[in-house]
Amino acid sequence: MMNLSAKHVLGVAIFLLVIFVGVPLFIAATGRWDFYFTLTSVALLAIASAGVWLTFYIGRINIGQGAFALVGAYVSAILVVKAGWSFWLSLPAAGLFAALVAALLGLPILRLRGVYFAMITLVFTQVATLTALALPITNGAKGITNIPLPSGVSLFGITLIPDFGEIENARMAFYFTACILMVITYATLYRLVNSRLGHLCRSMQQNEELASSIGVNITYIRILIFSISSFFGGIGGAMFGSISQSVYPATFVVKDSVDFMLNCFLGGLGYVFGPMLGTLVIYFGWDLLFEFGKYQLLIYSIILIVVIRFLPDGLLSIRFSKGGKK
Amino acid sequence: MSPLLQVKNVTKKYGGLTANNDISFDVSENEILSVIGPNGAGKSTLFKMISSFVPTTSGEVLYRGERISNLKPHMVARKGVVRTFQETTIFKSMTVRESVVVAQHLRAKASLAGYFWGSKTAQQDVDSFGRYADELLAFLGMTAISDELASNLPQGNLRALGIAIGLATDPKVLLLDEPFAGMNHDETMRMVDLVRSVRDERGVTVMLVEHDMPAVMKISDRIVVLNFGEKIAEGTPSEIQNNEKVIEAYLGSADDEIGM
């Protein structure tokens, strides 16, 4: 199962070198410290997109990841601000809570397929926003602000994670944290897709009836996958809230949910690392088009349509179109 | 022989329409039993009720005395009663071998988490799935096409792939949905041999739903005949061939059609 070729190992090594060494060196050389924030955002959005990609893997179009990111952001913010938890504990708690919500919501709606499932998930983000506005614990439209930066973690007097408030370059610390989380997320995703669970997902994606005839408990696997997917959403959202030190009902809106989905489409649904590339391209592509002023959205949309028309399997299909597979 | 599968007073109603009315019969271990009937006789509905793909309105289906009707389909498969589909129901973008490997899901000893972390048991499973897939494909004469994508296969091979997927689950009873539909004489005869060898060499009891009369006469130990949702006859092929009710209700005057 672990048939990683030398080419794969080399690719991963280069990637890790670029994000952990190349980018900091580049930023130090050019003085573009704002890149840290941009790339941190890309990494976190890529984590949430990984979740959306996973729901695609069982044949469901998920346009509701913004809701789970928002849930994660609020859970972490509330635990840190109101309950005094360490951010590092609130992070998994945010993911688990989002996963729990997903399991409860998924039970009735995961039977739906195609556009019906997509439409319902589309509503989720709006419902999450409205819920955040209405509940007392989320502080309504004022949101939760002044969230303290992640505190340090030490074990037996050894500092494992320094206090982000005391580091002189918190941006860089956040960048590294987000990248580590992203690497863990995609490693998990890769492993999952290439283990038996992934094979069962593929069987369900291709034919649910046949999958259940060979004994696959499709209800259970759908819920498991949707929960894992939302766990990633919750983690991404929680981290995002911590960096911006605030969470509002509009921190993640319907547009974000649509973007998470587009990231997957653009990168390629057939490739585990597709959503990561898609997120990077969409985030930077949008910024690069800023010069076009009021035509920005128009040009952006046309490019997206063209890409999806001519590369239906995503950007990564360019490289792999000549007989290779993932 | 004690009955392996019992269909007991099974009735299915869709609104005012009765698709199956009070049908009962037994399937013994190691036999090949066919359910035949003209279009609309209720064969498909009965087939789906036995595999729990649709619930019964009343009555029940027992496997070794245990009720298997009105369960989730995967539970029925877990008990060892596995259905196949007609050719369009396949894993389109998997190869033949991948399909047969994934279909061995029920034979897995390691947990999903074990697979994720790559435990020793998981590795043993993977090895044994691969070996069994190769053995099964060799048995079915499909070794040459094992790396073909399912979507590229011609119709005849798709039917065999369906049976391969079903067999990979290690069933005790295999339910075949019109295995001869759309096949010419030669293909049908090859399929007849294949289904026989599944029973003879792998000890799988076979129940099939079909309307190709010559093939059914050739392959079956016993036959159940449905017409308008009712069971009108049950017996060996020769008994069915000479059954007045069958000839009258189902075959009309076309004696030559069953003249095997």
Coordinates of C-alpha atoms in Angstrom, one line a residue:
Chain A
M1 CA 0.0 0.0 0.0
M2 CA 2.8 2.4 0.8
N3 CA 4.2 2.2 -2.7
L4 CA 5.7 5.7 -2.7
S5 CA 8.1 6.0 -5.6
A6 CA 11.3 7.9 -5.4
K7 CA 9.6 10.6 -7.6
H8 CA 6.9 11.0 -5.0
V9 CA 9.3 11.3 -2.1
L10 CA 11.4 13.9 -4.1
G11 CA 8.2 15.9 -4.9
V12 CA 7.1 16.0 -1.3
A13 CA 10.6 16.9 -0.1
I14 CA 10.8 19.8 -2.6
F15 CA 7.4 21.0 -1.6
L16 CA 8.3 20.9 2.1
L17 CA 11.5 22.7 1.4
V18 CA 9.7 25.4 -0.5
I19 CA 7.1 26.1 2.1
F20 CA 9.3 25.9 5.2
V21 CA 12.6 27.3 3.9
G22 CA 12.1 28.9 0.5
V23 CA 9.1 31.1 1.4
P24 CA 10.7 32.5 4.6
L25 CA 13.9 33.2 2.8
F26 CA 12.1 34.9 -0.1
I27 CA 10.1 37.0 2.3
A28 CA 13.2 38.0 4.3
A29 CA 15.0 39.0 1.1
T30 CA 12.2 41.0 -0.4
G31 CA 10.7 42.4 2.8
R32 CA 7.2 41.5 1.7
W33 CA 6.1 40.5 5.2
D34 CA 2.4 40.8 4.2
F35 CA 3.0 37.6 2.2
Y36 CA 3.0 35.7 5.4
F37 CA -0.6 36.6 6.1
T38 CA -1.6 35.8 2.5
L39 CA 0.1 32.4 2.4
T40 CA -1.2 31.6 5.9
S41 CA -4.8 32.3 4.6
V42 CA -4.1 30.1 1.6
A43 CA -2.9 27.2 3.8
L44 CA -6.0 27.5 6.1
L45 CA -8.4 27.7 3.2
A46 CA -6.7 24.7 1.6
I47 CA -7.4 22.7 4.8
A48 CA -11.1 23.5 4.6
S49 CA -11.0 22.8 0.8
A50 CA -9.5 19.4 1.5
G51 CA -12.7 18.6 3.4
V52 CA -14.9 19.6 0.5
W53 CA -12.7 17.5 -1.8
L54 CA -13.3 14.5 0.5
T55 CA -17.1 14.9 0.2
F56 CA -16.7 15.0 -3.5
Y57 CA -14.9 11.6 -3.1
I58 CA -18.2 10.0 -2.0
G59 CA -20.0 11.7 -4.9
R60 CA -21.5 14.6 -3.0
I61 CA -21.2 18.3 -3.9
N62 CA -20.6 20.2 -0.7
I63 CA -21.2 23.9 -0.8
G64 CA -21.5 24.2 3.0
Q65 CA -18.0 24.1 4.2
G66 CA -18.2 27.8 5.2
A67 CA -20.7 26.8 7.9
F68 CA -18.4 24.3 9.5
A69 CA -15.5 26.8 9.3
L70 CA -17.7 29.3 11.1
V71 CA -18.7 26.7 13.7
G72 CA -15.0 25.9 14.3
A73 CA -14.0 29.5 14.5
Y74 CA -16.8 30.2 17.1
V75 CA -16.1 27.1 19.2
S76 CA -12.5 27.9 19.5
A77 CA -13.1 31.6 20.2
I78 CA -15.7 30.8 22.9
L79 CA -13.5 28.2 24.5
V80 CA -10.5 30.5 24.6
V81 CA -12.3 33.8 25.5
K82 CA -15.1 32.6 27.8
A83 CA -13.8 29.3 29.2
G84 CA -10.2 30.3 29.3
W85 CA -9.0 27.2 27.4
S86 CA -5.6 27.1 25.7
F87 CA -6.0 27.6 22.0
W88 CA -4.2 24.4 21.3
L89 CA -6.9 22.5 23.1
S90 CA -9.7 24.5 21.5
L91 CA -8.4 23.6 18.1
P92 CA -9.2 19.9 18.1
A93 CA -12.3 20.7 20.1
A94 CA -13.5 23.0 17.3
G95 CA -12.8 20.3 14.7
L96 CA -14.6 17.6 16.8
F97 CA -17.6 19.9 17.4
A98 CA -17.9 20.7 13.6
A99 CA -17.7 16.9 13.0
L100 CA -20.4 16.3 15.5
V101 CA -22.7 18.9 13.9
A102 CA -21.9 17.3 10.5
A103 CA -22.9 13.9 11.7
L104 CA -26.2 15.1 13.0
L105 CA -27.0 17.1 9.9
G106 CA -25.6 14.4 7.6
L107 CA -27.9 11.7 9.0
P108 CA -31.0 13.0 7.2
I109 CA -29.5 14.8 4.3
L110 CA -26.7 12.5 3.0
R111 CA -29.3 10.2 1.4
L112 CA -29.9 13.0 -1.1
R113 CA -27.7 13.0 -4.2
G114 CA -26.6 15.5 -6.8
V115 CA -28.1 18.9 -6.9
Y116 CA -30.5 18.2 -3.9
F117 CA -27.6 17.6 -1.5
A118 CA -25.7 20.6 -3.0
M119 CA -28.7 22.9 -2.5
I120 CA -29.2 21.9 1.1
T121 CA -25.5 22.4 2.0
L122 CA -25.7 25.8 0.3
V123 CA -28.2 26.8 2.8
F124 CA -26.0 25.7 5.7
T125 CA -23.7 28.7 5.6
Q126 CA -26.5 31.1 5.7
V127 CA -28.1 29.2 8.6
A128 CA -24.8 29.3 10.4
T129 CA -24.5 33.0 10.0
L130 CA -28.0 33.6 11.1
T131 CA -27.5 31.3 14.1
A132 CA -24.4 33.3 15.1
L133 CA -26.4 36.5 14.9
A134 CA -29.1 35.1 17.1
L135 CA -27.4 33.2 19.8
P136 CA -26.3 35.0 23.0
I137 CA -23.1 33.0 23.4
T138 CA -21.8 34.1 20.0
N139 CA -22.4 37.8 20.9
G140 CA -24.6 38.5 17.9
A141 CA -23.4 41.0 15.2
K142 CA -20.6 42.3 17.4
G143 CA -18.9 38.9 17.2
I144 CA -16.1 37.9 19.5
T145 CA -13.2 40.2 19.4
N146 CA -9.9 40.6 21.2
I147 CA -9.2 36.8 21.1
P148 CA -5.8 36.4 22.8
L149 CA -3.0 35.0 20.6
P150 CA -2.3 31.3 21.2
S151 CA -0.6 30.8 24.6
G152 CA 2.5 28.7 25.0
V153 CA 2.6 25.0 25.8
S154 CA 5.3 23.5 27.9
L155 CA 5.8 20.0 29.3
F156 CA 8.1 19.4 32.3
G157 CA 9.5 22.9 31.9
I158 CA 10.4 22.4 28.2
T159 CA 8.7 24.8 25.9
L160 CA 7.0 22.8 23.2
I161 CA 5.1 25.8 21.6
P162 CA 6.1 29.4 22.5
D163 CA 3.5 32.0 23.5
F164 CA 2.5 33.7 20.3
G165 CA 2.0 37.0 22.2
E166 CA 5.7 37.0 23.1
I167 CA 7.2 36.1 19.8
E168 CA 8.5 39.1 17.9
N169 CA 7.2 37.7 14.6
A170 CA 3.8 36.2 15.3
R171 CA 3.0 36.3 11.6
M172 CA 5.8 33.9 10.8
A173 CA 4.7 31.6 13.7
F174 CA 1.2 31.5 12.3
Y175 CA 2.5 30.8 8.9
F176 CA 4.5 27.8 10.2
T177 CA 1.6 26.6 12.2
A178 CA -0.8 26.8 9.3
C179 CA 1.6 25.0 7.0
I180 CA 2.2 22.2 9.5
L181 CA -1.6 21.8 9.9
M182 CA -2.0 21.8 6.1
V183 CA 0.8 19.2 5.6
I184 CA -0.9 17.0 8.3
T185 CA -4.3 17.4 6.7
Y186 CA -3.1 16.5 3.2
A187 CA -1.0 13.6 4.5
T188 CA -4.1 12.3 6.3
L189 CA -6.2 12.8 3.2
Y190 CA -3.7 11.0 1.0
R191 CA -3.4 8.1 3.4
L192 CA -7.2 7.9 3.8
V193 CA -7.8 7.9 0.0
N194 CA -5.2 5.2 -0.5
S195 CA -6.4 3.0 2.3
R196 CA -9.5 0.7 2.4
L197 CA -11.8 3.6 3.4
G198 CA -10.8 5.5 0.3
H199 CA -11.4 2.4 -1.9
L200 CA -14.9 2.0 -0.3
C201 CA -15.5 5.7 -1.0
R202 CA -14.6 5.2 -4.6
S203 CA -16.9 2.3 -4.9
M204 CA -19.7 4.4 -3.4
Q205 CA -18.9 7.4 -5.7
Q206 CA -19.2 5.1 -8.7
N207 CA -22.3 3.1 -7.7
E208 CA -23.9 3.2 -4.3
E209 CA -26.3 0.3 -5.0
L210 CA -23.5 -2.0 -6.1
A211 CA -21.4 -0.9 -3.1
S212 CA -24.2 -1.8 -0.7
S213 CA -24.6 -5.1 -2.5
I214 CA -21.1 -6.1 -1.7
G215 CA -21.7 -5.3 2.0
V216 CA -20.6 -1.7 2.3
N217 CA -22.5 0.2 5.0
I218 CA -23.0 3.2 2.8
T219 CA -24.9 5.2 5.5
Y220 CA -22.1 4.8 8.0
I221 CA -19.3 5.7 5.5
R222 CA -21.2 8.7 4.2
I223 CA -21.5 10.1 7.7
L224 CA -18.0 9.2 8.6
I225 CA -16.6 11.0 5.6
F226 CA -18.9 14.0 6.0
S227 CA -17.7 14.3 9.6
I228 CA -14.0 14.1 8.7
S229 CA -14.7 16.7 6.0
S230 CA -16.3 19.1 8.4
F231 CA -13.5 18.4 11.0
F232 CA -11.1 19.9 8.5
G233 CA -13.5 22.8 8.0
G234 CA -13.7 23.4 11.7
I235 CA -9.9 23.3 12.1
G236 CA -9.3 25.7 9.3
G237 CA -12.0 28.1 10.7
A238 CA -10.7 28.0 14.2
M239 CA -7.1 28.8 13.1
F240 CA -8.4 31.6 11.0
G241 CA -10.3 33.1 13.9
S242 CA -7.2 32.9 16.0
I243 CA -5.0 34.7 13.5
S244 CA -7.5 37.5 12.9
Q245 CA -8.2 37.5 16.7
S246 CA -11.9 38.0 16.0
V247 CA -14.9 36.1 14.7
Y248 CA -18.0 37.7 13.2
P249 CA -21.1 36.1 11.7
A250 CA -19.8 37.2 8.3
T251 CA -16.3 35.7 8.8
F252 CA -17.4 32.9 6.5
V253 CA -20.2 33.6 4.1
V254 CA -21.8 31.7 1.3
K255 CA -19.2 33.0 -1.1
D256 CA -16.5 31.3 1.0
S257 CA -18.4 28.0 0.7
V258 CA -18.6 28.4 -3.0
D259 CA -14.9 29.2 -3.1
F260 CA -14.0 26.1 -1.2
M261 CA -15.9 24.1 -3.8
L262 CA -14.3 26.0 -6.7
N263 CA -10.8 25.3 -5.2
C264 CA -11.5 21.6 -5.6
F265 CA -12.9 21.9 -9.1
L266 CA -10.0 24.0 -10.3
G267 CA -7.3 21.9 -8.8
G268 CA -8.9 18.6 -9.9
L269 CA -11.3 16.2 -8.2
G270 CA -9.2 13.3 -9.2
Y271 CA -6.1 14.5 -7.3
V272 CA -5.6 14.6 -3.6
F273 CA -3.4 17.7 -3.8
G274 CA -5.8 19.4 -6.3
P275 CA -7.6 21.5 -3.7
M276 CA -4.3 22.9 -2.4
L277 CA -3.2 24.0 -5.8
G278 CA -6.7 25.3 -6.5
T279 CA -6.8 27.4 -3.4
L280 CA -3.4 28.9 -4.2
V281 CA -4.3 29.8 -7.8
I282 CA -7.8 31.2 -6.9
Y283 CA -6.5 33.3 -4.0
F284 CA -3.5 34.7 -6.0
G285 CA -5.4 34.9 -9.2
W286 CA -8.0 37.0 -7.7
D287 CA -5.5 39.4 -6.2
L288 CA -3.5 39.6 -9.5
L289 CA -6.7 40.7 -11.3
F290 CA -7.1 43.6 -8.8
E291 CA -5.5 46.0 -11.3
F292 CA -8.5 45.5 -13.6
G293 CA -10.7 47.4 -11.2
K294 CA -14.4 47.0 -11.9
Y295 CA -13.7 44.3 -14.5
Q296 CA -11.9 42.1 -11.9
L297 CA -14.9 39.9 -11.2
L298 CA -15.8 39.7 -14.9
I299 CA -12.4 38.6 -16.0
Y300 CA -12.0 36.2 -13.1
S301 CA -15.3 34.5 -13.9
I302 CA -14.5 34.2 -17.6
I303 CA -11.1 32.6 -16.8
L304 CA -12.8 30.2 -14.4
I305 CA -15.4 29.2 -17.0
V306 CA -12.7 28.7 -19.6
V307 CA -10.6 26.6 -17.3
I308 CA -13.5 24.4 -16.3
R309 CA -14.6 24.1 -20.0
F310 CA -11.2 23.0 -21.2
L311 CA -9.8 21.3 -18.2
P312 CA -12.8 19.6 -16.7
D313 CA -10.5 17.4 -14.6
G314 CA -8.7 20.4 -13.1
L315 CA -5.3 22.0 -13.4
L316 CA -3.4 18.9 -12.2
S317 CA -4.8 17.0 -15.2
I318 CA -2.4 18.9 -17.4
R319 CA 0.6 17.2 -15.9
F320 CA -1.1 13.8 -15.7
S321 CA -2.9 13.7 -19.0
K322 CA -0.3 11.7 -20.7
G323 CA -1.2 8.3 -19.3
G324 CA -0.1 8.8 -15.7
K325 CA -2.4 8.5 -12.7
K326 CA -2.3 9.8 -9.3
Chain B
M1 CA -31.7 -31.3 2.1
S2 CA -32.9 -28.5 4.4
P3 CA -33.9 -25.3 2.6
L4 CA -31.2 -22.6 2.7
L5 CA -33.4 -19.8 1.6
Q6 CA -37.1 -19.7 2.3
V7 CA -39.5 -17.3 0.6
K8 CA -42.6 -17.3 2.8
N9 CA -45.9 -15.7 1.7
V10 CA -44.1 -12.7 0.3
T11 CA -46.4 -9.9 -1.0
K12 CA -45.5 -6.6 -2.4
K13 CA -48.0 -3.8 -3.1
Y14 CA -47.3 -0.5 -4.8
G15 CA -50.4 1.5 -4.0
G16 CA -53.2 -0.4 -5.5
L17 CA -51.0 -2.5 -7.7
T18 CA -50.0 -5.9 -6.4
A19 CA -46.5 -6.8 -7.8
N20 CA -46.2 -10.0 -5.9
N21 CA -49.0 -11.9 -4.2
D22 CA -48.3 -14.5 -1.5
I23 CA -45.3 -16.1 -3.0
S24 CA -43.7 -19.0 -1.3
F25 CA -40.9 -21.4 -2.3
D26 CA -37.6 -22.8 -0.9
V27 CA -34.1 -22.9 -2.3
S28 CA -32.0 -25.8 -1.2
E29 CA -28.3 -25.8 -0.6
N30 CA -26.3 -26.2 -3.7
E31 CA -29.1 -26.0 -6.2
I32 CA -29.7 -23.7 -9.1
L33 CA -33.2 -22.3 -9.0
S34 CA -34.6 -20.0 -11.6
V35 CA -37.6 -17.7 -11.3
I36 CA -39.2 -17.1 -14.7
G37 CA -42.2 -15.3 -16.0
P38 CA -43.2 -12.9 -18.8
N39 CA -42.4 -9.2 -18.5
G40 CA -44.3 -7.7 -15.6
A41 CA -44.8 -11.0 -13.8
G42 CA -43.1 -9.6 -10.7
K43 CA -39.7 -11.3 -11.1
S44 CA -37.6 -8.2 -10.5
T45 CA -39.6 -7.1 -7.5
L46 CA -39.3 -10.5 -5.9
F47 CA -35.6 -10.4 -6.6
K48 CA -35.2 -7.0 -4.9
M49 CA -37.2 -8.2 -1.9
I50 CA -35.0 -11.2 -1.4
S51 CA -31.9 -9.0 -1.5
S52 CA -33.6 -6.4 0.7
F53 CA -33.3 -3.7 -1.9
V54 CA -37.0 -3.1 -1.4
P55 CA -39.1 -4.0 1.7
T56 CA -41.8 -6.5 1.6
T57 CA -45.4 -5.5 2.2
S58 CA -46.0 -8.7 4.0
G59 CA -44.4 -12.1 4.4
E60 CA -40.7 -12.7 4.9
V61 CA -37.5 -14.2 3.4
L62 CA -35.4 -16.5 5.7
Y63 CA -31.8 -17.5 5.2
R64 CA -30.9 -20.5 7.4
G65 CA -34.0 -19.6 9.4
E66 CA -33.0 -16.0 9.9
R67 CA -35.1 -13.2 8.5
I68 CA -33.2 -11.3 5.8
S69 CA -36.1 -9.3 4.3
N70 CA -36.6 -5.7 5.3
L71 CA -33.0 -5.2 6.4
K72 CA -30.4 -2.9 4.9
P73 CA -28.9 -4.4 1.7
H74 CA -25.4 -4.5 3.2
M75 CA -26.7 -6.6 6.1
V76 CA -28.0 -9.2 3.7
A77 CA -24.7 -9.3 1.9
R78 CA -22.9 -9.7 5.3
K79 CA -25.0 -12.8 6.0
G80 CA -23.9 -14.3 2.7
V81 CA -26.7 -13.6 0.3
V82 CA -25.4 -11.4 -2.5
R83 CA -27.1 -10.1 -5.6
T84 CA -25.6 -9.1 -8.9
F85 CA -27.0 -6.4 -11.2
Q86 CA -27.4 -6.1 -14.9
E87 CA -24.5 -4.9 -16.9
T88 CA -24.8 -1.1 -16.4
T89 CA -24.3 -1.3 -12.7
I90 CA -20.5 -1.5 -12.3
F91 CA -17.7 0.5 -10.9
K92 CA -17.0 2.4 -14.1
S93 CA -13.6 3.9 -13.5
M94 CA -12.1 0.9 -11.7
T95 CA -10.3 -1.9 -13.5
V96 CA -11.6 -5.4 -13.3
R97 CA -9.1 -6.3 -10.7
E98 CA -9.7 -3.2 -8.6
S99 CA -13.4 -4.0 -8.6
V100 CA -12.8 -7.5 -7.5
V101 CA -10.4 -6.4 -4.8
V102 CA -12.8 -3.8 -3.4
A103 CA -15.6 -6.3 -3.4
Q104 CA -13.7 -8.4 -0.9
H105 CA -14.4 -5.7 1.7
L106 CA -16.4 -8.2 3.8
R107 CA -13.4 -10.5 4.1
A108 CA -11.3 -7.7 5.7
K109 CA -9.9 -8.6 9.1
A110 CA -8.3 -5.3 9.9
S111 CA -10.3 -2.2 10.9
L112 CA -10.5 0.9 8.8
A113 CA -8.2 2.6 11.2
G114 CA -5.8 -0.4 10.9
Y115 CA -5.7 0.3 7.1
F116 CA -5.1 3.9 7.7
W117 CA -2.1 3.3 9.9
G118 CA -1.0 0.4 7.7
S119 CA -1.1 -2.3 10.4
K120 CA 0.2 -5.8 9.8
T121 CA -3.2 -7.3 9.6
A122 CA -4.2 -4.7 7.0
Q123 CA -1.1 -5.6 4.9
Q124 CA -2.0 -9.3 5.1
D125 CA -5.6 -8.4 4.0
V126 CA -4.3 -6.5 1.1
D127 CA -2.0 -9.4 0.0
S128 CA -4.8 -11.9 0.4
F129 CA -7.3 -9.8 -1.5
G130 CA -4.8 -9.5 -4.4
R131 CA -4.2 -13.2 -4.4
Y132 CA -7.9 -14.1 -4.2
A133 CA -8.7 -11.6 -7.0
D134 CA -6.2 -13.2 -9.3
E135 CA -7.4 -16.7 -8.4
L136 CA -11.0 -15.7 -9.0
L137 CA -10.3 -13.9 -12.3
A138 CA -8.4 -17.0 -13.4
F139 CA -11.4 -19.2 -12.5
L140 CA -13.7 -17.0 -14.4
G141 CA -11.3 -16.8 -17.4
M142 CA -10.9 -13.1 -17.0
T143 CA -7.2 -12.9 -16.4
A144 CA -6.5 -11.3 -19.7
I145 CA -8.8 -8.4 -19.0
S146 CA -8.0 -7.9 -15.4
D147 CA -6.3 -4.5 -16.0
E148 CA -9.0 -3.2 -18.3
L149 CA -11.2 -0.3 -17.1
A150 CA -14.7 -1.6 -16.5
S151 CA -16.2 1.1 -18.7
N152 CA -14.2 -0.2 -21.7
L153 CA -15.5 -3.7 -21.4
P154 CA -18.0 -5.2 -23.9
Q155 CA -21.4 -6.3 -22.6
G156 CA -20.6 -10.0 -22.2
N157 CA -17.6 -9.3 -20.1
L158 CA -19.5 -6.8 -18.0
R159 CA -21.9 -9.6 -17.0
A160 CA -19.0 -11.7 -16.0
L161 CA -17.5 -8.8 -14.1
G162 CA -20.8 -8.5 -12.2
I163 CA -20.5 -12.2 -11.2
A164 CA -16.9 -11.7 -10.3
I165 CA -17.8 -8.8 -8.0
G166 CA -20.6 -10.9 -6.4
L167 CA -18.3 -13.9 -6.0
A168 CA -15.5 -11.8 -4.4
T169 CA -17.7 -11.3 -1.4
D170 CA -17.6 -15.0 -0.7
P171 CA -21.3 -15.5 -0.8
K172 CA -23.3 -18.6 0.2
V173 CA -26.2 -17.7 -2.1
L174 CA -25.7 -15.7 -5.3
L175 CA -28.7 -14.0 -6.8
L176 CA -28.3 -13.3 -10.5
D177 CA -30.4 -10.7 -12.2
E178 CA -31.1 -11.8 -15.8
P179 CA -27.6 -13.1 -16.4
F180 CA -28.5 -14.0 -20.0
A181 CA -30.3 -10.9 -21.1
G182 CA -29.2 -9.5 -24.4
M183 CA -26.8 -12.4 -25.1
N184 CA -26.6 -14.5 -28.3
H185 CA -26.7 -18.3 -28.2
D186 CA -22.9 -18.8 -27.8
E187 CA -22.6 -16.2 -25.1
T188 CA -25.6 -17.7 -23.3
M189 CA -24.1 -21.2 -23.4
R190 CA -20.8 -19.9 -22.0
M191 CA -22.6 -18.1 -19.2
V192 CA -24.6 -21.3 -18.5
D193 CA -21.3 -23.2 -18.1
L194 CA -19.9 -20.4 -15.9
V195 CA -22.9 -20.3 -13.6
R196 CA -22.7 -24.1 -13.3
S197 CA -19.1 -24.1 -12.4
V198 CA -19.8 -21.4 -9.8
R199 CA -22.1 -23.9 -8.1
D200 CA -20.1 -27.0 -8.8
E201 CA -16.6 -25.8 -7.9
R202 CA -17.3 -23.0 -5.4
G203 CA -20.3 -24.5 -3.6
V204 CA -22.4 -21.4 -4.2
T205 CA -26.2 -21.8 -4.3
V206 CA -27.6 -19.9 -7.2
M207 CA -31.0 -18.3 -7.6
L208 CA -31.6 -16.4 -10.8
V209 CA -34.3 -14.4 -12.4
E210 CA -34.5 -14.7 -16.2
H211 CA -36.8 -14.9 -19.2
D212 CA -34.5 -16.7 -21.6
M213 CA -36.4 -20.0 -21.6
P214 CA -33.9 -22.3 -23.3
A215 CA -31.1 -21.2 -21.0
V216 CA -33.3 -21.6 -17.9
M217 CA -34.3 -25.1 -19.0
K218 CA -30.7 -26.0 -19.4
I219 CA -29.3 -24.6 -16.3
S220 CA -31.9 -25.0 -13.6
D221 CA -32.4 -27.8 -11.1
R222 CA -35.8 -26.3 -10.3
I223 CA -37.9 -23.5 -11.7
V224 CA -40.5 -21.3 -10.2
V225 CA -42.9 -19.6 -12.7
L226 CA -44.6 -16.3 -11.9
N227 CA -47.4 -14.7 -13.9
F228 CA -49.2 -11.5 -12.9
G229 CA -47.5 -11.5 -9.6
E230 CA -48.6 -15.0 -8.7
K231 CA -46.7 -18.3 -8.5
I232 CA -48.4 -20.5 -11.0
A233 CA -45.9 -23.5 -11.0
E234 CA -42.8 -24.9 -9.4
G235 CA -40.8 -28.0 -10.4
T236 CA -38.0 -29.5 -12.5
P237 CA -37.5 -28.2 -16.0
S238 CA -39.3 -31.2 -17.5
E239 CA -42.2 -30.8 -15.1
I240 CA -42.4 -27.1 -16.1
Q241 CA -42.2 -27.9 -19.8
N242 CA -45.2 -30.1 -19.5
N243 CA -47.2 -28.0 -17.1
E244 CA -50.5 -27.1 -18.6
K245 CA -50.8 -23.9 -16.6
V246 CA -47.4 -22.7 -17.7
I247 CA -48.0 -23.5 -21.3
E248 CA -51.4 -21.8 -21.3
A249 CA -50.7 -18.8 -19.2
Y250 CA -47.2 -18.0 -20.0
L251 CA -46.2 -19.5 -23.3
G252 CA -49.5 -19.5 -25.1
S253 CA -49.3 -21.8 -28.1
A254 CA -45.5 -21.3 -28.7
D255 CA -44.6 -24.9 -27.8
D256 CA -41.4 -24.6 -29.9
E257 CA -40.0 -22.0 -27.6
I258 CA -39.5 -24.5 -24.8
G259 CA -38.7 -27.4 -27.1
M260 CA -35.3 -27.9 -25.6

